Amino acid sequence: MAAVFLVTLYEYSPLFYITVVFVCFLVTSGLVLGWFGLGVPVILRNSEETESSTRVLKKRMRQVKNPFGLEIPHPATASVTKGITLTPDCLEDCILTCYWGCSVQKLHEALQKHVYCFRIKTPQALEDALYSEYLYRQQYFIKKNDKEEKYCQLPEDARVVDFGPVPRSRYPLIALLTLADEEDREIYDIISMVAVIHIPDESYRLSCRILYQYLLLAQGQYHDLKARQLSGHRQRMSLALFDPVETSESDPVELTSHRCTVLKRYVLW
């Protein structure tokens, strides 16, 4: 029926026929462009134009100040039965809390709670996250820039000489450093530090060392200090952390992971 109409129209007036067809073409083109947008289809774009217009997610380095420092001055003399000496070095007044025999599982669950549930910025917050899954607790007040050695030891009535064969369910010692003053917690990005310390005992004679050192941020992230950053005091006081930012190809960036890098665990855990 439509074909007959078009033929009749063409015989009547070829110019009018061409005008009708052209108007129909314009209306159809307008509807198509309005539906799919005015952009050029990806398949028709120049490859160089596509690459130049693409914005890549990269990681830009930013400096943050770490108010916490912790060292083991006499690792050779440390043991579960004799105790351990720790030397904190903090830029502000801090609280050093030591947890003997802390549950491995509960500690890592606590770190996840810092990310997803609540911020661990006080000893009480960590203890709530641990559900008190530790054997003994000691606490010290650390004055700003005070490097006095602190001696930590299990009480004799604890009757703990080792933490069993490997793999173990408890860390020998967890050291938590938190800022003592509420005002200081508003100044620093890093609000607490958790150090996992191995201490030799009768079941495992591995020398005393810091296994992991986690920096907990006020934004709900945590970072693992690398071994090279643990080697020097000044390196600990100023750290390079990495945030994801959208940058163009021409921006100077550092291609390093911005998230917390959890070091591979020792075979004893």
Tab-separated table of C-alpha atoms in Angstrom:
chain	number	residue	atom	x	y	z
A	1	MET	CA	0.000	0.000	0.000
A	2	ALA	CA	2.837	2.388	0.912
A	3	ALA	CA	4.672	1.508	-2.296
A	4	VAL	CA	1.613	2.292	-4.422
A	5	PHE	CA	1.212	5.625	-2.623
A	6	LEU	CA	4.855	6.562	-3.242
A	7	VAL	CA	4.654	5.655	-6.925
A	8	THR	CA	1.459	7.699	-7.334
A	9	LEU	CA	3.060	10.629	-5.525
A	10	TYR	CA	6.138	10.478	-7.760
A	11	GLU	CA	4.017	10.429	-10.922
A	12	TYR	CA	2.003	13.386	-9.644
A	13	SER	CA	5.035	15.561	-8.715
A	14	PRO	CA	8.632	14.336	-8.650
A	15	LEU	CA	9.815	17.494	-6.822
A	16	PHE	CA	7.194	17.103	-4.103
A	17	TYR	CA	8.155	13.421	-3.764
A	18	ILE	CA	11.825	14.279	-3.229
A	19	THR	CA	10.889	16.918	-0.655
A	20	VAL	CA	8.768	14.442	1.353
A	21	VAL	CA	11.531	11.821	1.336
A	22	PHE	CA	14.112	14.401	2.476
A	23	VAL	CA	11.885	15.600	5.335
A	24	CYS	CA	11.335	11.990	6.446
A	25	PHE	CA	15.100	11.441	6.420
A	26	LEU	CA	15.721	14.516	8.599
A	27	VAL	CA	13.037	13.485	11.109
A	28	THR	CA	14.426	9.935	11.330
A	29	SER	CA	18.009	11.197	11.753
A	30	GLY	CA	16.912	13.568	14.498
A	31	LEU	CA	15.192	10.779	16.397
A	32	VAL	CA	18.242	8.502	16.135
A	33	LEU	CA	20.661	11.192	17.309
A	34	GLY	CA	18.344	12.158	20.145
A	35	TRP	CA	18.164	8.548	21.339
A	36	PHE	CA	21.836	7.587	21.121
A	37	GLY	CA	23.399	11.018	21.784
A	38	LEU	CA	25.546	13.254	19.648
A	39	GLY	CA	28.843	11.548	20.447
A	40	VAL	CA	30.756	9.744	17.760
A	41	PRO	CA	30.501	5.943	18.072
A	42	VAL	CA	33.565	4.408	19.720
A	43	ILE	CA	34.218	2.181	16.734
A	44	LEU	CA	34.591	5.281	14.473
A	45	ARG	CA	36.911	7.220	16.794
A	46	ASN	CA	40.586	7.690	16.138
A	47	SER	CA	42.686	5.433	18.394
A	48	GLU	CA	45.019	8.320	19.357
A	49	GLU	CA	42.034	10.452	20.353
A	50	THR	CA	40.705	7.622	22.558
A	51	GLU	CA	44.029	7.168	24.341
A	52	SER	CA	44.521	10.897	24.971
A	53	SER	CA	41.025	11.365	26.404
A	54	THR	CA	41.251	8.412	28.778
A	55	ARG	CA	41.975	9.300	32.395
A	56	VAL	CA	43.916	6.630	34.244
A	57	LEU	CA	43.552	5.780	37.941
A	58	LYS	CA	46.975	6.052	39.471
A	59	LYS	CA	48.469	6.447	42.930
A	60	ARG	CA	49.944	9.728	44.078
A	61	MET	CA	52.382	9.792	46.962
A	62	ARG	CA	51.710	11.954	49.997
A	63	GLN	CA	53.792	12.457	53.119
A	64	VAL	CA	52.296	11.850	56.544
A	65	LYS	CA	53.950	12.209	59.930
A	66	ASN	CA	54.096	9.140	62.146
A	67	PRO	CA	54.096	10.118	65.843
A	68	PHE	CA	55.032	6.606	67.001
A	69	GLY	CA	58.349	4.798	67.225
A	70	LEU	CA	59.206	1.507	68.932
A	71	GLU	CA	62.455	-0.427	69.200
A	72	ILE	CA	63.780	-3.531	70.966
A	73	PRO	CA	67.114	-2.414	72.478
A	74	HIS	CA	68.224	-5.836	73.757
A	75	PRO	CA	66.693	-8.559	71.558
A	76	ALA	CA	69.302	-11.148	72.523
A	77	THR	CA	68.205	-11.154	76.187
A	78	ALA	CA	64.443	-11.293	75.546
A	79	SER	CA	62.476	-14.444	76.351
A	80	VAL	CA	58.975	-15.398	77.436
A	81	THR	CA	60.129	-16.233	80.961
A	82	LYS	CA	62.549	-13.311	81.436
A	83	GLY	CA	60.522	-10.662	79.634
A	84	ILE	CA	61.484	-8.001	77.115
A	85	THR	CA	62.646	-4.394	77.122
A	86	LEU	CA	60.970	-1.917	74.753
A	87	THR	CA	62.027	1.624	73.903
A	88	PRO	CA	59.184	3.838	72.691
A	89	ASP	CA	60.020	7.121	70.966
A	90	CYS	CA	56.955	9.296	70.387
A	91	LEU	CA	56.434	12.845	69.171
A	92	GLU	CA	53.545	13.364	71.624
A	93	ASP	CA	52.437	11.984	74.988
A	94	CYS	CA	51.401	8.379	74.366
A	95	ILE	CA	50.142	5.237	76.047
A	96	LEU	CA	52.082	1.994	75.564
A	97	THR	CA	49.930	-1.075	76.195
A	98	CYS	CA	51.414	-4.586	75.981
A	99	TYR	CA	49.269	-7.694	75.510
A	100	TRP	CA	50.826	-11.086	76.190
A	101	GLY	CA	49.455	-14.139	74.390
A	102	CYS	CA	47.043	-12.266	72.139
A	103	SER	CA	44.892	-14.374	69.800
A	104	VAL	CA	46.157	-14.273	66.205
A	105	GLN	CA	42.654	-14.520	64.768
A	106	LYS	CA	41.172	-11.870	67.068
A	107	LEU	CA	43.954	-9.409	66.309
A	108	HIS	CA	43.389	-9.571	62.560
A	109	GLU	CA	39.640	-9.363	63.104
A	110	ALA	CA	40.292	-6.240	65.172
A	111	LEU	CA	42.204	-4.671	62.282
A	112	GLN	CA	39.238	-5.326	60.005
A	113	LYS	CA	36.917	-3.764	62.588
A	114	HIS	CA	39.097	-0.654	62.483
A	115	VAL	CA	38.383	-0.451	58.748
A	116	TYR	CA	34.671	-1.281	58.729
A	117	CYS	CA	33.243	-0.734	62.223
A	118	PHE	CA	35.018	1.640	64.604
A	119	ARG	CA	38.403	3.324	64.901
A	120	ILE	CA	40.996	1.820	67.227
A	121	LYS	CA	42.481	4.945	68.806
A	122	THR	CA	42.509	3.888	72.477
A	123	PRO	CA	43.565	0.709	74.322
A	124	GLN	CA	39.937	0.123	75.337
A	125	ALA	CA	38.855	0.113	71.688
A	126	LEU	CA	41.402	-2.599	70.847
A	127	GLU	CA	40.443	-4.650	73.899
A	128	ASP	CA	36.776	-4.477	72.908
A	129	ALA	CA	37.706	-5.673	69.413
A	130	LEU	CA	39.834	-8.494	70.849
A	131	TYR	CA	37.064	-9.623	73.221
A	132	SER	CA	39.830	-9.795	75.878
A	133	GLU	CA	41.473	-12.710	74.043
A	134	TYR	CA	44.886	-12.217	75.664
A	135	LEU	CA	46.620	-13.579	78.763
A	136	TYR	CA	48.053	-10.496	80.461
A	137	ARG	CA	48.082	-6.731	80.007
A	138	GLN	CA	50.638	-4.068	80.994
A	139	GLN	CA	50.386	-0.330	80.414
A	140	TYR	CA	52.798	2.617	80.578
A	141	PHE	CA	52.458	6.363	80.109
A	142	ILE	CA	55.093	7.685	77.689
A	143	LYS	CA	56.090	11.334	77.829
A	144	LYS	CA	56.789	13.231	74.634
A	145	ASN	CA	60.276	12.398	73.242
A	146	ASP	CA	60.987	10.219	76.281
A	147	LYS	CA	63.192	7.247	75.326
A	148	GLU	CA	63.209	5.516	78.690
A	149	GLU	CA	63.233	1.727	78.415
A	150	LYS	CA	60.086	-0.097	79.524
A	151	TYR	CA	60.337	-3.608	80.887
A	152	CYS	CA	57.508	-6.035	80.127
A	153	GLN	CA	57.202	-9.457	81.754
A	154	LEU	CA	54.554	-12.062	82.412
A	155	PRO	CA	53.766	-12.569	86.116
A	156	GLU	CA	55.085	-15.739	87.724
A	157	ASP	CA	51.605	-17.006	88.501
A	158	ALA	CA	50.803	-17.000	84.774
A	159	ARG	CA	52.961	-20.141	84.468
A	160	VAL	CA	53.590	-19.604	80.762
A	161	VAL	CA	56.918	-20.886	79.447
A	162	ASP	CA	55.999	-21.127	75.750
A	163	PHE	CA	53.117	-20.656	73.351
A	164	GLY	CA	53.026	-24.202	72.010
A	165	PRO	CA	54.184	-25.793	68.759
A	166	VAL	CA	53.750	-24.192	65.373
A	167	PRO	CA	51.441	-23.156	63.847
A	168	ARG	CA	50.419	-21.052	66.811
A	169	SER	CA	47.119	-19.491	67.728
A	170	ARG	CA	48.623	-16.718	69.895
A	171	TYR	CA	51.269	-14.056	69.382
A	172	PRO	CA	53.786	-13.805	72.255
A	173	LEU	CA	53.435	-10.034	72.541
A	174	ILE	CA	51.410	-7.224	70.981
A	175	ALA	CA	52.494	-3.639	71.666
A	176	LEU	CA	49.918	-0.887	71.108
A	177	LEU	CA	50.896	2.789	70.996
A	178	THR	CA	48.098	5.349	71.158
A	179	LEU	CA	48.020	9.123	71.580
A	180	ALA	CA	47.233	10.119	75.149
A	181	ASP	CA	45.488	13.434	74.402
A	182	GLU	CA	42.267	13.707	72.435
A	183	GLU	CA	43.486	16.898	70.739
A	184	ASP	CA	46.528	15.127	69.309
A	185	ARG	CA	44.280	12.529	67.682
A	186	GLU	CA	42.738	15.326	65.612
A	187	ILE	CA	46.147	16.489	64.367
A	188	TYR	CA	47.711	13.280	63.065
A	189	ASP	CA	46.522	11.017	60.266
A	190	ILE	CA	48.034	8.063	62.153
A	191	ILE	CA	46.161	7.574	65.421
A	192	SER	CA	47.689	4.321	66.710
A	193	MET	CA	50.316	1.701	66.002
A	194	VAL	CA	50.164	-2.060	66.575
A	195	ALA	CA	53.439	-3.995	66.722
A	196	VAL	CA	53.481	-7.796	66.620
A	197	ILE	CA	56.587	-9.027	68.460
A	198	HIS	CA	58.035	-12.530	68.484
A	199	ILE	CA	59.805	-13.536	71.696
A	200	PRO	CA	61.741	-16.837	71.828
A	201	ASP	CA	60.547	-19.558	74.177
A	202	GLU	CA	61.205	-23.249	74.870
A	203	SER	CA	59.187	-24.377	71.833
A	204	TYR	CA	60.590	-21.946	69.273
A	205	ARG	CA	64.028	-20.313	69.539
A	206	LEU	CA	63.659	-17.788	66.724
A	207	SER	CA	65.383	-14.581	67.801
A	208	CYS	CA	63.321	-11.713	69.162
A	209	ARG	CA	62.052	-9.348	66.471
A	210	ILE	CA	59.149	-7.203	65.329
A	211	LEU	CA	57.179	-9.313	62.866
A	212	TYR	CA	54.646	-6.703	61.745
A	213	GLN	CA	54.037	-3.063	62.521
A	214	TYR	CA	50.617	-1.694	61.540
A	215	LEU	CA	49.861	2.028	61.354
A	216	LEU	CA	46.153	2.731	61.902
A	217	LEU	CA	44.760	5.829	60.211
A	218	ALA	CA	41.908	8.063	61.334
A	219	GLN	CA	40.174	7.508	57.971
A	220	GLY	CA	39.775	3.794	58.702
A	221	GLN	CA	42.735	2.403	56.782
A	222	TYR	CA	45.872	0.732	58.029
A	223	HIS	CA	49.328	0.365	56.524
A	224	ASP	CA	52.105	-2.110	57.175
A	225	LEU	CA	55.524	-0.590	57.758
A	226	LYS	CA	58.130	-2.123	55.466
A	227	ALA	CA	61.313	-3.622	56.830
A	228	ARG	CA	63.362	-0.755	55.354
A	229	GLN	CA	61.178	1.733	57.219
A	230	LEU	CA	61.679	-0.137	60.486
A	231	SER	CA	65.451	0.159	60.263
A	232	GLY	CA	65.799	3.830	61.151
A	233	HIS	CA	64.185	6.236	63.599
A	234	ARG	CA	63.881	9.155	61.178
A	235	GLN	CA	62.327	6.976	58.520
A	236	ARG	CA	59.551	6.071	60.918
A	237	MET	CA	58.797	9.700	61.710
A	238	SER	CA	57.984	10.629	58.107
A	239	LEU	CA	56.335	8.064	55.869
A	240	ALA	CA	55.285	7.987	52.255
A	241	LEU	CA	51.770	6.627	51.910
A	242	PHE	CA	49.897	6.289	48.667
A	243	ASP	CA	46.361	7.373	47.858
A	244	PRO	CA	44.363	6.599	44.706
A	245	VAL	CA	43.831	9.746	42.654
A	246	GLU	CA	42.604	10.206	39.103
A	247	THR	CA	45.351	11.779	37.035
A	248	SER	CA	46.165	12.301	33.383
A	249	GLU	CA	49.058	10.628	31.627
A	250	SER	CA	51.244	13.726	31.968
A	251	ASP	CA	51.005	14.000	35.769
A	252	PRO	CA	54.049	12.735	37.739
A	253	VAL	CA	52.920	9.753	39.779
A	254	GLU	CA	54.420	6.903	41.767
A	255	LEU	CA	53.156	3.516	40.636
A	256	THR	CA	53.000	1.855	44.027
A	257	SER	CA	50.111	0.117	45.774
A	258	HIS	CA	48.091	2.565	47.902
A	259	ARG	CA	46.421	-0.047	50.063
A	260	CYS	CA	47.884	-1.805	53.082
A	261	THR	CA	50.455	-4.393	52.067
A	262	VAL	CA	50.369	-7.305	54.481
A	263	LEU	CA	53.732	-9.007	54.581
A	264	LYS	CA	53.874	-12.767	54.237
A	265	ARG	CA	53.598	-14.364	57.669
A	266	TYR	CA	56.410	-16.331	59.205
A	267	VAL	CA	56.043	-20.100	59.191
A	268	LEU	CA	55.592	-20.147	62.937
A	269	TRP	CA	52.199	-18.450	62.694
